Every structure is written in structure tokens, then in C-alpha cells.
Coordinates of C-alpha atoms in Angstrom, one line a residue:
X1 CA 0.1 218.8 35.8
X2 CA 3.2 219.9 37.2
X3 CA 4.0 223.5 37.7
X4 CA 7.3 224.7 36.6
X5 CA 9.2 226.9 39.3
X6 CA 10.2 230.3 39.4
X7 CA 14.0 228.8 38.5
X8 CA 12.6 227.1 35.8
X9 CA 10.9 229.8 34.6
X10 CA 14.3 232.3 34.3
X11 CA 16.3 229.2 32.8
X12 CA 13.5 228.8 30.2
X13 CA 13.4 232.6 29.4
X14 CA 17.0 232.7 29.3
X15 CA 17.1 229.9 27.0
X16 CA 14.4 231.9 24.7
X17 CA 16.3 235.1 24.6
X18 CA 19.7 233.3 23.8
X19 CA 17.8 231.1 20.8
X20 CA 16.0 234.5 19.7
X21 CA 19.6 235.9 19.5
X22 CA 21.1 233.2 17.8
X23 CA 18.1 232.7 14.9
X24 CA 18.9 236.5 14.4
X25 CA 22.3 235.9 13.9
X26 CA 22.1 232.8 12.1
X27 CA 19.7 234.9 9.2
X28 CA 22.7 237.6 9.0
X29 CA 25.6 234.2 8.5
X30 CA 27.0 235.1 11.5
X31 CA 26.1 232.0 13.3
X32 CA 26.3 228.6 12.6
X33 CA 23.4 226.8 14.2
X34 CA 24.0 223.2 15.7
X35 CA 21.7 220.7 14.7
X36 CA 19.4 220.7 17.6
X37 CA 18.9 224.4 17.4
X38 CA 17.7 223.6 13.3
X39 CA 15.5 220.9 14.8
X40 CA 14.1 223.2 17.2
X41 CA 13.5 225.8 14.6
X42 CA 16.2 228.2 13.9
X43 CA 17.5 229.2 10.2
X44 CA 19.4 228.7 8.4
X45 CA 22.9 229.9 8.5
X46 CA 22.5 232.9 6.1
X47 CA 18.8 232.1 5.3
X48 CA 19.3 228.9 2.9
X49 CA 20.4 225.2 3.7
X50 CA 22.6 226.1 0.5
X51 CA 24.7 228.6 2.3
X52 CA 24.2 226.8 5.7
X53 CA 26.0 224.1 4.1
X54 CA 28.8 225.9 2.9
X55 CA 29.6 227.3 6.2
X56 CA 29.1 223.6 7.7
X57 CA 31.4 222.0 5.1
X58 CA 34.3 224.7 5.1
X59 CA 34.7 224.6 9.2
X60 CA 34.2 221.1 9.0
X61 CA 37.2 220.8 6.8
X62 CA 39.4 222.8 9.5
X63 CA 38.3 220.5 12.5
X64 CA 39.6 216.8 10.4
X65 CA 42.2 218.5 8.1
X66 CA 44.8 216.9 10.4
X67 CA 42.8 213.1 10.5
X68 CA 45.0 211.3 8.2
X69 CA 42.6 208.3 8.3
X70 CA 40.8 210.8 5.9
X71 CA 41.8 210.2 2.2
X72 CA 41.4 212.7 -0.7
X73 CA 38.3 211.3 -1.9
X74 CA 36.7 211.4 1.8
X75 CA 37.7 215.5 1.6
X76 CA 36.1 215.8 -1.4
X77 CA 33.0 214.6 -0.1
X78 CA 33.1 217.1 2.3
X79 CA 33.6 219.4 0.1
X80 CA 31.3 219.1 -2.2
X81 CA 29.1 220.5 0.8
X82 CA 30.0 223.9 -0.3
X83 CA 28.6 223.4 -3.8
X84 CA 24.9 223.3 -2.8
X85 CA 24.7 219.8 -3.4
X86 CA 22.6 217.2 -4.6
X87 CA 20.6 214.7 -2.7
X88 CA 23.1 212.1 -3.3
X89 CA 26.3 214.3 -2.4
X90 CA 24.4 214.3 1.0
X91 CA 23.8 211.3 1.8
X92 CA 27.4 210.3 0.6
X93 CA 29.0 212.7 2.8
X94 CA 26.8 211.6 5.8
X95 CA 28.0 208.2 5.1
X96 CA 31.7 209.0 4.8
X97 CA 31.5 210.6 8.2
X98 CA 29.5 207.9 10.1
X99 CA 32.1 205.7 8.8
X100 CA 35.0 207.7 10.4
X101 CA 33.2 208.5 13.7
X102 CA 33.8 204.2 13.8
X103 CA 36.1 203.6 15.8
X104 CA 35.2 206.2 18.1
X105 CA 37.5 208.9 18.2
X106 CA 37.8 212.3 20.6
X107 CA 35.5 214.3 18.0
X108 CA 33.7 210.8 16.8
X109 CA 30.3 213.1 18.4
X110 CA 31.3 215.8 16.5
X111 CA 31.0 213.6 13.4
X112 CA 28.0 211.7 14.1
X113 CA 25.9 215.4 14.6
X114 CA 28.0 216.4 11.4
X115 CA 26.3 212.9 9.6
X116 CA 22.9 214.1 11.0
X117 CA 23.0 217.5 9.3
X118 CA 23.4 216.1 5.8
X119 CA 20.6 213.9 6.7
X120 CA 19.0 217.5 7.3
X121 CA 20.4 219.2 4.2
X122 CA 19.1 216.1 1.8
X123 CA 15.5 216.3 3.9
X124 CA 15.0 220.0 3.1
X125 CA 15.7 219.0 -0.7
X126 CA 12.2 216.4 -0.3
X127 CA 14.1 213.1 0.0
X128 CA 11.5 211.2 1.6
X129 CA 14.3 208.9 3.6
X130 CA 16.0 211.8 4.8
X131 CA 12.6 213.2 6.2
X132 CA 12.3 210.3 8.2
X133 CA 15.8 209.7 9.7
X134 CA 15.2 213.4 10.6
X135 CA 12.3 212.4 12.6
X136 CA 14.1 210.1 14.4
X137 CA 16.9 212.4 15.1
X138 CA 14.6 214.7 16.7
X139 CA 12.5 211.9 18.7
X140 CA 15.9 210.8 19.8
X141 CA 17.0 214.0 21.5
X142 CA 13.3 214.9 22.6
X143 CA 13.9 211.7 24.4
X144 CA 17.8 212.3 25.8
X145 CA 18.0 212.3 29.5
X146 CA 19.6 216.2 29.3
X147 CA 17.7 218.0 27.3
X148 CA 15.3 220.7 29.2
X149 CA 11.6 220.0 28.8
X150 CA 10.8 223.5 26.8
X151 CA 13.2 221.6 24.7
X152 CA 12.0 218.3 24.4
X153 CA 8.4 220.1 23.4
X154 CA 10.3 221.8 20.4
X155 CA 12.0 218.4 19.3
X156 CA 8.8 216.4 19.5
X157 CA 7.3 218.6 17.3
X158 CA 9.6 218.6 15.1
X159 CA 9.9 215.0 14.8
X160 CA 5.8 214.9 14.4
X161 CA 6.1 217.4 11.7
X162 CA 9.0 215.4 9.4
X163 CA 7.0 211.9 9.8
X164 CA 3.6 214.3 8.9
X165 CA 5.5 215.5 6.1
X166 CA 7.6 212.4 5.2
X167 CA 4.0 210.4 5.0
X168 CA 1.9 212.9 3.0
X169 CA 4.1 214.7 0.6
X170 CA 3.7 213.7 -3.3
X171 CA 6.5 212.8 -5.3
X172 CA 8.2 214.3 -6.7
X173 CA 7.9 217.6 -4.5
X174 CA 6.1 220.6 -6.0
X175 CA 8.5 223.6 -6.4
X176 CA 6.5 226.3 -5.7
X177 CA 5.5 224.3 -2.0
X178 CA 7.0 224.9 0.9
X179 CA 10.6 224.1 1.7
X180 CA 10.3 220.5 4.0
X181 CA 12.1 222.0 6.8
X182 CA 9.1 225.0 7.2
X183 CA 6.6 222.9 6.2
X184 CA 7.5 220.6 9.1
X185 CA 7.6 222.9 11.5
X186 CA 4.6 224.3 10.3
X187 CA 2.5 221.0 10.7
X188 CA 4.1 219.8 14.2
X189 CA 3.4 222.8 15.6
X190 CA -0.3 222.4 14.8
X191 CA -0.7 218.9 15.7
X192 CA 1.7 219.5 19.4
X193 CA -0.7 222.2 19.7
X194 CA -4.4 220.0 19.5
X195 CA -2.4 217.7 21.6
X196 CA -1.4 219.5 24.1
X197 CA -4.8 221.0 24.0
X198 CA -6.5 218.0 24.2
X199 CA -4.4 216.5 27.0
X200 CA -5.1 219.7 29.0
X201 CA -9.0 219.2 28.8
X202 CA -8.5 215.3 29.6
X203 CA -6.6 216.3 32.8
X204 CA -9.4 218.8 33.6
X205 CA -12.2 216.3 33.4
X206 CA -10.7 213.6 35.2
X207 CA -9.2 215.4 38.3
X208 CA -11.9 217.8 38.6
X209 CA -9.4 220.4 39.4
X210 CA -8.9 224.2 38.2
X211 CA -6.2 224.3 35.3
X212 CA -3.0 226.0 36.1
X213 CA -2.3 229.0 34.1
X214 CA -0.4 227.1 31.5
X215 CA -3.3 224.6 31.1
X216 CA -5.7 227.6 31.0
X217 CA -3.9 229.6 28.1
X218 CA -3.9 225.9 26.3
X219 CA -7.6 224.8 27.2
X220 CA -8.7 229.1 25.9
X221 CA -7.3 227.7 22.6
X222 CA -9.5 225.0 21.6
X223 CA -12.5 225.6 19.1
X224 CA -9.8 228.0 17.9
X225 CA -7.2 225.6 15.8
X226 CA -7.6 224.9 12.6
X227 CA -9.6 221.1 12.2
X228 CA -7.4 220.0 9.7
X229 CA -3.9 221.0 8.7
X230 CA -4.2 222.9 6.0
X231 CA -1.6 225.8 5.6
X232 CA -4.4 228.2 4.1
X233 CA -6.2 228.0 7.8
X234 CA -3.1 229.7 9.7
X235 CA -4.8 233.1 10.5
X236 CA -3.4 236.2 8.8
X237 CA -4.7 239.8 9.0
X238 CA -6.4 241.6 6.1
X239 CA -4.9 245.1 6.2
X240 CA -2.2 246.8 9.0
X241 CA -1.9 250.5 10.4
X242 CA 0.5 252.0 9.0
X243 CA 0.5 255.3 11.2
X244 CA -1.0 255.9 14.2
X245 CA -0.4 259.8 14.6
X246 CA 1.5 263.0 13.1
X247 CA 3.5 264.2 15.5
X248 CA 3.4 268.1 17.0
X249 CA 0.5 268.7 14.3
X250 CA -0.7 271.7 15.9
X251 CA 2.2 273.7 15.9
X252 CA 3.9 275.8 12.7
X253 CA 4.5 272.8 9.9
X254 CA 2.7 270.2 11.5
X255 CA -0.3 271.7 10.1
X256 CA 0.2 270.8 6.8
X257 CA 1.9 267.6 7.7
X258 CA -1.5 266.6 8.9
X259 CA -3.4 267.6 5.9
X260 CA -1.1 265.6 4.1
X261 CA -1.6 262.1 6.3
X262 CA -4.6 263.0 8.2
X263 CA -6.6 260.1 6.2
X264 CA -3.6 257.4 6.9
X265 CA -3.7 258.1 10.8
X266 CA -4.9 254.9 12.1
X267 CA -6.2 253.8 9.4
X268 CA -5.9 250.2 8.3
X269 CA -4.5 249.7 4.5
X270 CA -4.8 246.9 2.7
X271 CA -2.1 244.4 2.2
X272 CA -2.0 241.9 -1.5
X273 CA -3.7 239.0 -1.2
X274 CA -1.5 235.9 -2.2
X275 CA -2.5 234.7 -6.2
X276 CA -2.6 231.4 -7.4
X277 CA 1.2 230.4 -7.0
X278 CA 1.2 228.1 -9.6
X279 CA -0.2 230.5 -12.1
X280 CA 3.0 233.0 -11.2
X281 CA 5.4 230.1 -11.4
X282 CA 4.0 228.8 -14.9
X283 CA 4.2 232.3 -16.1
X284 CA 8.0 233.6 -14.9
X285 CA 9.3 230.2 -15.6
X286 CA 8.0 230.4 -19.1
X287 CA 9.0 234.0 -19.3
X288 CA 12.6 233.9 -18.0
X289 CA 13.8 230.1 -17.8
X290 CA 17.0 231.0 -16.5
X291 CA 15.8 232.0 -13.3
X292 CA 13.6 228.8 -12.7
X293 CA 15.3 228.0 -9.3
X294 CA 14.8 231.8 -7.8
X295 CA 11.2 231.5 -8.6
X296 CA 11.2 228.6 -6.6
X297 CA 12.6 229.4 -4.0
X298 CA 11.0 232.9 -3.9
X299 CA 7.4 231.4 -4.2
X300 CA 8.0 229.1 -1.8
X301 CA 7.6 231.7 1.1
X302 CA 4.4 232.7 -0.1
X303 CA 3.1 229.1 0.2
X304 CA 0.3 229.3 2.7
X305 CA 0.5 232.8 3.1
X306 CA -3.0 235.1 2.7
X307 CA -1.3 237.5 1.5
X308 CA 2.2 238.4 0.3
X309 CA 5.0 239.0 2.3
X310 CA 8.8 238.5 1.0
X311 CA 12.1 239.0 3.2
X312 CA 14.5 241.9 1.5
X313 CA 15.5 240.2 -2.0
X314 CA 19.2 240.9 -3.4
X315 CA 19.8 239.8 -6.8
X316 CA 23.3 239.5 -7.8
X317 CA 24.7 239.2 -11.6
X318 CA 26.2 240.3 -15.0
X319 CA 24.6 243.8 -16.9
X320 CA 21.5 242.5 -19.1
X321 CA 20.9 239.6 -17.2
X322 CA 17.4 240.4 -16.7
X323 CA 17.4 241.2 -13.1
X324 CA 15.5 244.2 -13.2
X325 CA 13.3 242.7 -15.4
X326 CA 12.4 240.1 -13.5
X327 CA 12.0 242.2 -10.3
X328 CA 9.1 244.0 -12.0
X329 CA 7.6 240.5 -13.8
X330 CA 7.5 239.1 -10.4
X331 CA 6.0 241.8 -8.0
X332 CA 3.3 242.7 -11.2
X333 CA 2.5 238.9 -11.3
X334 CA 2.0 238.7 -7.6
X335 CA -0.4 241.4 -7.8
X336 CA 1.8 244.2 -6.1
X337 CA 2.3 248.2 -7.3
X338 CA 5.7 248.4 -7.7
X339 CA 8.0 251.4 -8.2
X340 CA 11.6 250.9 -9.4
X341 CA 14.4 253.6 -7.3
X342 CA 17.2 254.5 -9.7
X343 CA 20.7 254.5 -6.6
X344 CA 23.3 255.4 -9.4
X345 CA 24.2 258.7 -7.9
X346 CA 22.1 258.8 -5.0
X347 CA 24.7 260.8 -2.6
X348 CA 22.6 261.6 0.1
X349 CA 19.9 259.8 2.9
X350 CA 16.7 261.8 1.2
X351 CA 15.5 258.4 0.3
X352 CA 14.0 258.0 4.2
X353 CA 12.5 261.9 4.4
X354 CA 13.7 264.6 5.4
X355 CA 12.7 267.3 8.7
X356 CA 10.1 269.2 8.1
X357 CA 12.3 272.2 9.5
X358 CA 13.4 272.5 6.2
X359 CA 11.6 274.2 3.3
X360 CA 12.2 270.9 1.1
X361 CA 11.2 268.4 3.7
X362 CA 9.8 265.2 2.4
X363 CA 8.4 262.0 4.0
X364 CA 10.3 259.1 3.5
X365 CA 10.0 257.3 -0.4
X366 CA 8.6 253.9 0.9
X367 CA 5.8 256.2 3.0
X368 CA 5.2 258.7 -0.3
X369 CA 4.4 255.5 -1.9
X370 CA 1.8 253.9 0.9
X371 CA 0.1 256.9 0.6
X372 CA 0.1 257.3 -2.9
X373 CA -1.1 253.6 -3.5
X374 CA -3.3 252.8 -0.2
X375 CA -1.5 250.3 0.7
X376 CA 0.9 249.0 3.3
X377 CA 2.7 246.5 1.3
X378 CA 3.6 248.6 -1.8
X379 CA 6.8 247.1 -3.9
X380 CA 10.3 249.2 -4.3
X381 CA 12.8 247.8 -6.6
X382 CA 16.2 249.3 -5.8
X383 CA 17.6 249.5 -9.1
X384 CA 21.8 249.1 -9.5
X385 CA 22.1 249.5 -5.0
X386 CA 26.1 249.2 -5.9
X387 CA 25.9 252.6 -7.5
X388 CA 25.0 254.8 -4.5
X389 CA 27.5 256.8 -3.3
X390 CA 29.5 256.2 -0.2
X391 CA 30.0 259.6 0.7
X392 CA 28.6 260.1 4.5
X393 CA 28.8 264.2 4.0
X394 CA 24.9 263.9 4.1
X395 CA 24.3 260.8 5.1
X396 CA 24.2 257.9 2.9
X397 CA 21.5 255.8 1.2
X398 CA 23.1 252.8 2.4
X399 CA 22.5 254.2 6.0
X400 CA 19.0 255.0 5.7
X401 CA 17.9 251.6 4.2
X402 CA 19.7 249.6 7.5
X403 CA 16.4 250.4 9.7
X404 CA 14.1 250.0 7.2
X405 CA 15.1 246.5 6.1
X406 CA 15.9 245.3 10.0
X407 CA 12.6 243.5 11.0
X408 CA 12.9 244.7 14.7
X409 CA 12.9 248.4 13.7
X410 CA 11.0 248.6 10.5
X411 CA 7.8 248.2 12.2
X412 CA 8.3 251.3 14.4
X413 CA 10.7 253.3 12.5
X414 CA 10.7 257.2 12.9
X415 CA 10.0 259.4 10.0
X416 CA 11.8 262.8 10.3
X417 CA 9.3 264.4 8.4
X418 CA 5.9 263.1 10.4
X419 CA 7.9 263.4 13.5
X420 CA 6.3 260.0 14.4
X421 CA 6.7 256.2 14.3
X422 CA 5.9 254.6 11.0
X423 CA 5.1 250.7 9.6
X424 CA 7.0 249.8 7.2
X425 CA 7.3 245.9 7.9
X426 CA 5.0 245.3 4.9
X427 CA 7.1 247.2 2.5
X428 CA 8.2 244.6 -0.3
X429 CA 11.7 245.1 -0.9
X430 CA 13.8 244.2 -4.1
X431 CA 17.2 245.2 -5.0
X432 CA 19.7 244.3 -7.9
X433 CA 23.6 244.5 -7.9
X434 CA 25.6 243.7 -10.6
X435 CA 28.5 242.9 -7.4
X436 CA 28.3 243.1 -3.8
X437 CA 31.2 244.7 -3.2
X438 CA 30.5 248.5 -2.8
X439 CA 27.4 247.0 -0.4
X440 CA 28.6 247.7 3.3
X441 CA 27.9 244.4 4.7
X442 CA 25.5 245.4 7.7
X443 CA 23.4 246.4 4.6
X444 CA 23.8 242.8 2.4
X445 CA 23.2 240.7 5.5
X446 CA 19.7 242.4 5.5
X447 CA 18.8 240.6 2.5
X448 CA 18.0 237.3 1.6
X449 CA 20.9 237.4 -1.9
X450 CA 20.4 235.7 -5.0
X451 CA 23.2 235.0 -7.8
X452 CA 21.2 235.9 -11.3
X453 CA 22.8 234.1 -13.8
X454 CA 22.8 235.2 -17.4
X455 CA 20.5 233.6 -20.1
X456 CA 22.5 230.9 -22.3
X457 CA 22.1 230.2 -25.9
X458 CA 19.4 227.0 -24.7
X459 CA 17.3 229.9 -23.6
X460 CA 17.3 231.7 -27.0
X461 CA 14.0 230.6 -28.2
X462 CA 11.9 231.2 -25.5
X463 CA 13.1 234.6 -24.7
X464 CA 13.3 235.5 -28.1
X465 CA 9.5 234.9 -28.4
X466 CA 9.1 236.7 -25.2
X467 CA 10.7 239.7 -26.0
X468 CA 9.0 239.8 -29.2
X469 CA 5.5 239.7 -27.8
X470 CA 6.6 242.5 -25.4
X471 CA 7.7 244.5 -28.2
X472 CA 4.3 244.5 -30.3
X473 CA 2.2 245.1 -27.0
X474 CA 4.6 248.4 -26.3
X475 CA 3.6 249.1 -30.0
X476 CA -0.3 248.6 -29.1
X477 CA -0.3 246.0 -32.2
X478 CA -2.6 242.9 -32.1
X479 CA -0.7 240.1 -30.4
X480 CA -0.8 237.6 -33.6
X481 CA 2.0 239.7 -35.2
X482 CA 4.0 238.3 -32.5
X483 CA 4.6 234.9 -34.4
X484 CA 7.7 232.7 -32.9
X485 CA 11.0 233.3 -34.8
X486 CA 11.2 230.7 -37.7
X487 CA 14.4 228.5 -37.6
X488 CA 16.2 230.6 -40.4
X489 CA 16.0 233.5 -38.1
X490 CA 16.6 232.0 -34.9
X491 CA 19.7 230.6 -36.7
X492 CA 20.7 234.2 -37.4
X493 CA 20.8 235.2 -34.1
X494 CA 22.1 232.4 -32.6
X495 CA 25.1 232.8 -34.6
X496 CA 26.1 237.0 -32.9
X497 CA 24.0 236.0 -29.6
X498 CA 25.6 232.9 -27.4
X499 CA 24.0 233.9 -25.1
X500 CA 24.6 236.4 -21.8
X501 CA 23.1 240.2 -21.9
X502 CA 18.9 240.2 -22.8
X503 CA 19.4 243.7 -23.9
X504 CA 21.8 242.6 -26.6
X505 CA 19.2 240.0 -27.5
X506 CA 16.2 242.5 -27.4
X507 CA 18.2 244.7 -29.9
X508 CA 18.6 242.0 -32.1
X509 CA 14.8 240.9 -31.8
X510 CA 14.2 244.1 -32.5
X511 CA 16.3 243.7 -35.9
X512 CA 14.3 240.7 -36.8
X513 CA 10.7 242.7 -36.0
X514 CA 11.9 245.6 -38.4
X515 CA 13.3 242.7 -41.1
X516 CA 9.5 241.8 -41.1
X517 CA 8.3 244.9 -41.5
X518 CA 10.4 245.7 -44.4
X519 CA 9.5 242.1 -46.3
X520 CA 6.2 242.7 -46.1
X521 CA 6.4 247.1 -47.2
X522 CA 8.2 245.4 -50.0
X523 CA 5.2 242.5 -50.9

């Protein structure tokens, strides 16, 4: 087995550190990933293939806009790239650009890459032809004469895990699996490993020589992968130190800071196990069928997780939507103590602690809450985040969320009060918006954003049997008052309600409950 030499060795870390940089900024839409750096496992631009694509398709536009061989219907298919588009939009606009990178042109490359990132785009969305043509994009440049050999590792896995995935994956694709691309790269990264492993053990026994330390670190892994792959066998850890001292505790205030987190010092807490995803799906889809697709996708980065751990959620729409709603539904169904932050008015950075200098110092919310609840994953719903205030006098909300929501600094970050670093990478974050605007965008980058759309008149009785059972459990009453609106009465309120605000719709359920009552004083 060949060593690699010390050159190789900088050019590969290089080549680390400058992918490392560029996943980073592909999560915050800053960069647009090529499609070799997707194969090799970067995100997304912006943390979706939706929003990847819209970025793709609008820059794309700019680079042929003076190609006149490009009719309007051609454009459009382009276009329709910004749309989060189907399956079939895909494929169409990977055809419509293979068939003007012939004959070849100065950007004809350009457009043949461009053809292979639909394939990508209508892969991620389960088509099982796309999955393979992926695979064979990533075998081809795992096999191209220029690409480095850390490189060609990263492609062959990911061509193993699209024909792994391709091959095995029902029809038609669970929603609350997965996304392809992760599952992919999930799977080939198993199976390269075993490989790799096994290779290394082969070359041992047959040249009877000492493995290098490459082969050793490989060959130290066997008896520890998983025998089959399995997403639930991908080690996780049970419980995380939050804090692993208070600091200057034996001087003046520190005192009491200690009696106050003594028992969290270095002290593993407990994080949620995962529930059965299905369940939670059944259960919010039922419950709020306008939001089917953010379940979806939300689940889906739970899927062979041990225990639950979401990226900062941003949900985005109209008053009475339901977002707040569902932010509470979704972290109570998933098994996770939530408490929801008010930021209308919130003119100040109190929210992360304050010194201890002070006679009203406090510890930071998220850290008041892992020490109320005992655990390191506790849920905080940010409630309206456009309303804090902007004003910087005394800091800013705005300000004192940044760290806490950047993955590099959250898991270390300094509370003023404790005087010492703190864990917070657990926390579960959720905030609604009813516009992004007032959102500094350092902040909204942070997030992984949702649009919420509003409930529409097809939603009426579902949610108006929802909000009905809600009302008689509030009221401790047995649940079988909660009988479904008849048609009469759905008719009623379909005729003021066409949908849009649930609080509008809750006050006129409420009508209809106290309609009941009456008729039956009356009887």
C-alpha cells in the first residue's frame, strides 16, 4: 500500500479545509456548489435542493441569455428550475441542455455539468432513473484521469451509495425517510468503509508486513461497523455535558453561582430519544394538512437518528396560519419540553444572561431551561423573531442568538453569568416570522427557513374537527362531545371562512360549540 507523501498530505488538508469552508457557506446560500463538490458531499446551496436550484437556474439564465440558438420555450425550462420543480421539469431541462451542449460550443462543459445537476435535483426527489445516472456520474469522475485520489475515494462512495439506494428503495419513496442524496451518502460511506477495511486486512495477510498508519487506523475499525446497513446502527450518544465548570466560584458571587449549577457540572443530561416517525407524521399531517410537506421534510432529518436533533427552523407566513401552533404540535409529538419566547418588544440581549456583577444577573434562557428540565436538548420556540427590537443601546436579541445558533460556537459558547463555556449544540431551536425582513441576514442564514402557507377552504373539515377536539379537552369534557361538524354547519362556516387565519376559524368553531350547547339547554 502506497504511502502518500508529506506533499500530498498538505494538498489533501488543503483541499479539506477549502471543502469545509465551502459546505459552510453553501448551508448560509452563499455558495453555489459545483456538482462534484454535491457528489462528494457538500449541501445544498441554502440547505435544500429547492433553493439550490433556484440559485442554479437564475445564474444559469445569465451565462446563455445571449445564446440565441435558445428559444423561449428552452428558457422556460430553465426556468422553471426556480420553481422547486417536479421530477419531470428536471429531466426536461436536463434534456434541453444536453441538446444545446450538441454541437459543442465554448461553455458546451458548462452545460453538460448543468444537465447532470438536474439529473441530481430529480434523484434527491426518489426518481429511481435519476439515482442511477447519478451513480454513473460519480463513477465517471471517480474514474477521470485528474481528479486527486482523496477525491476519487469520496466519488466512489458516492456512486456505491446511489446504486445502494437506487436498488433497494420501495416505491414510491416514504416521506418521512431520508432525502436520497443523505441516504446515499449515508450507505456508501458504510459499505467504502467495510471495504476499505477488508482490503486492508487482505493486504496484511498476504504480504506479511506491518500496516502503515493509514491501514492501522482502517484495520482498528473492523468488528466495529455495523454488519448490515441499517441507519439505526450508526452510533449516537445517550446524554452530553452540558458544563464542565463555574468559573471563579470561590470568589464573592461565584458562590452562589455554584450552588445554583453545582449538580450540572460535568454532569451528563439526557438528550430525547427519536419516537416512531411515522406515528409523528400520521399525527401532524392529520392535524394540520397544510403543512404536509414541512413535516416531511422536517422528519426526514430525524430518520436514523437515536435521538432528536433539528438544525435552527424558521417558519415564515401570514398571522393565524398556525405556525406557532405547529411549532408546539411538533416538538410535544417528538417528545421534547418546549418553552415558547415571546420577542415582540424584547429590546435588549438579556435573552443570553447577564454578568453576575450585576445585582440582576441571570444565566442565559436556553441554560435556565437545561437546568430547569434536565436536559441538554430542551425545545425554545421564538415566537413573532421580526418583532424584537433593533435597537443596539443594550445589545440586541438578534445579536445574542448569532452564537448560539452557529454550530461552530454553540458548543462552547461563554455565559456571562457562569463565567464559563457552555453546550448548547443540543438546544432545539424554532422560530416563526410572519416576514423576514426586520431579520438581519447573518441571523436568517442561521436557519434552515420554511414558507407556512395558510390553511385553504379544502382544509376546513379537518381542522375544524381538530380545533374542536382541542376545545373540549381545554374544557376537561369527555372527548365524545367532540363529534365532527355535520354538513349544515360546515356549510355555515364555509360560507364567512375561505380559508386563511386558524384563529378566525377557532372563533367560529367556537360559535358552533356554544350553538350546541344552547340546542341542547333548550331540549
Amino acid at each position: 500500500m502506497k504511502t502518500p507523501d508529506e506533499a500530498e498530505v498538505r494538498a489533501r488538508s488543503r483541499r479539506a479545509k477549502a471543502f469545509s469552508r465551502r459546505d459552510a457557506a453553501a448551508r448560509a446560500g452563499i455558495h453555489l456548489p459545483s456538482v462534484g463538490e454535491l457528489l462528494r458531499g457538500q449541501s445544498f446551496c441554502g440547505g435544500s435542493w429547492e433553493e439550490d436550484a433556484h440559485a442554479f437556474a437564475e445564474r444559469l439564465l445569465l451565462r446563455v441569455a445571449k445564446e440565441t440558438r435558445l428559444d423561449q420555450e428552452k428558457r422556460q425550462a430553465i426556468q422553471r428550475l426556480t420553481m422547486a420543480p417536479s421530477v419531470e421539469q428536471c429531466l426536461n431541462c436536463a434534456n434541453v441542455l444536453r441538446e444545446f451542449s450538441q454541437p459543442p460550443t465554448k461553455i458546451a462543459g458548462v452545460l453538460k455539468q448543468a444537465a447532470n445537476r438536474c439529473d441530481l435535483y430529480a434523484a434527491n426527489q426518489a426518481h429511481r432513473p435519476s439515482m442511477y445516472a447519478v451513480a454513473g456520474h460519480a463513477a465517471a469522475m471517480a474514474d477521470a484521469d485528474h481528479t486527486p485520489g482523496d477525491e476519487r475515494l469520496q466519488y466512489a462512495r458516492a456512486a456505491l451509495g446511489w446504486l445502494l439506494v437506487a436498488a433497494t428503495h420501495p416505491d414510491p419513496w416514504p416521506q418521512v425517510w431520508l432525502s436520497p442524496a443523505r441516504r446515499a451518502s449515508t450507505l456508501g460511506g458504510l459499505l467504502t468503509e467495510r471495504m476499505i477495511s477488508e482490503h486492508v486486512t487482505y493486504v496484511l495477510a498476504s504480504k506479511e508486513k506491518k500496516a502503515d498508519t493509514f491501514g492501522a487506523d482502517l484495520l482498528a475499525m473492523r468488528g466495529k461497523l455495523p454488519e448490515s446497513f441499517d441507519l439505526e446502527d450508526i452510533p449516537s450518544r445517550d446524554s452530553v455535558v452540558v458544563l464542565t465548570q463555574v468559573g471563579n466560584h470561590d470568589i464573592g458571587e461565584g458562590k452562589k453561582v455554584l450552588r445554583e449549577f453545582g449538580d450540572l457540572v460535568s454532569q451528563p443530561l439526557p438528550l430525547v430519544t427519536t419516537p416512531d416517525l411515522s406515528a409523528v407524521a400520521r399525527t401532524l399531517n392529520t392535524e394540520l394538512p397544510h403543512a404536509v410537506h414541512i413535516t416531511s421534510a422536517i422528519l426526514s432529518e430525524l430518520v436514523g437518528r437515536t435521538h432528536v436533533r433539528l438544525p435552527p427552523l424558521l417558519f415564515v407566513g401570514p398571522p393565524g396560519a398556525g405556525k406557532s401552533y405547529y411549532a408546539a404540535r411538533l416538538l410535544e409529538m417528538l417528545n421534547v419540553t418546549a418553552v415558547a419566547f415571546p420577542c415582540g418588544g424584547v429590546a435588549d440581549a438579556a435573552f443570553a444572561g447577564t454578568s453576575r456583577r450585576w445585582a440582576s444577573g441571570t444565566p442565559a434562557f436556553p441554560l435556565s431551561l437545561i437546568r430547569q428540565h434536565k436536559t441538554a436538548s430542551p425545545g425554545l420556540i421564538l415566537d413573532e423573531l421580526e418583532r424584537a427590537s433593533t435597537n443596539t443601546h443594550n445589545g440586541s436579541l438578534f445579536d445574542a442568538l448569532r452564537g448560539m445558533l452557529e454550530p461552530e460556537t454553540a458548543g462552547t459558547w461563554v455565559d456571562a453569568y457562569l463565567e464559563a463555556p457552555v453546550n448548547l449544540s443540543r438546544v432545539i431551536w424554532i422560530a416563526t416570522t410572519n416576514s423576514v425582513g426586520q431579520i438581519p441576514r447573518p441571523l436568517r442564514d442561521r436557519f434552515r427557513v420554511f414558507r407556512f402557507p395558510p390553511p385553504t377552504a379544502d382544509d376546513l373539515p379537518i381542522l375544524a374537527l381538530h380545533l374542536l377536539q382541542r376545545l373540549v379537552a381545554d374544557l376537561g369534557w369527555d372527548a365524545r362531545w367532540a363529534s365532527p361538524l355535520d354538513q349544515e354547519e360546515l356549510n355555515a362556516v364555509a360560507r364567512v371562512w375561505p380559508g386563511g387565519s386558524m384563529r378566525v376559524l377557532r372563533r367560529y368553531v367556537q360559535g358552533i360549540w356554544r350553538a350546541r350547547l344552547r340546542s341542547l339547554i333548550q331540549q
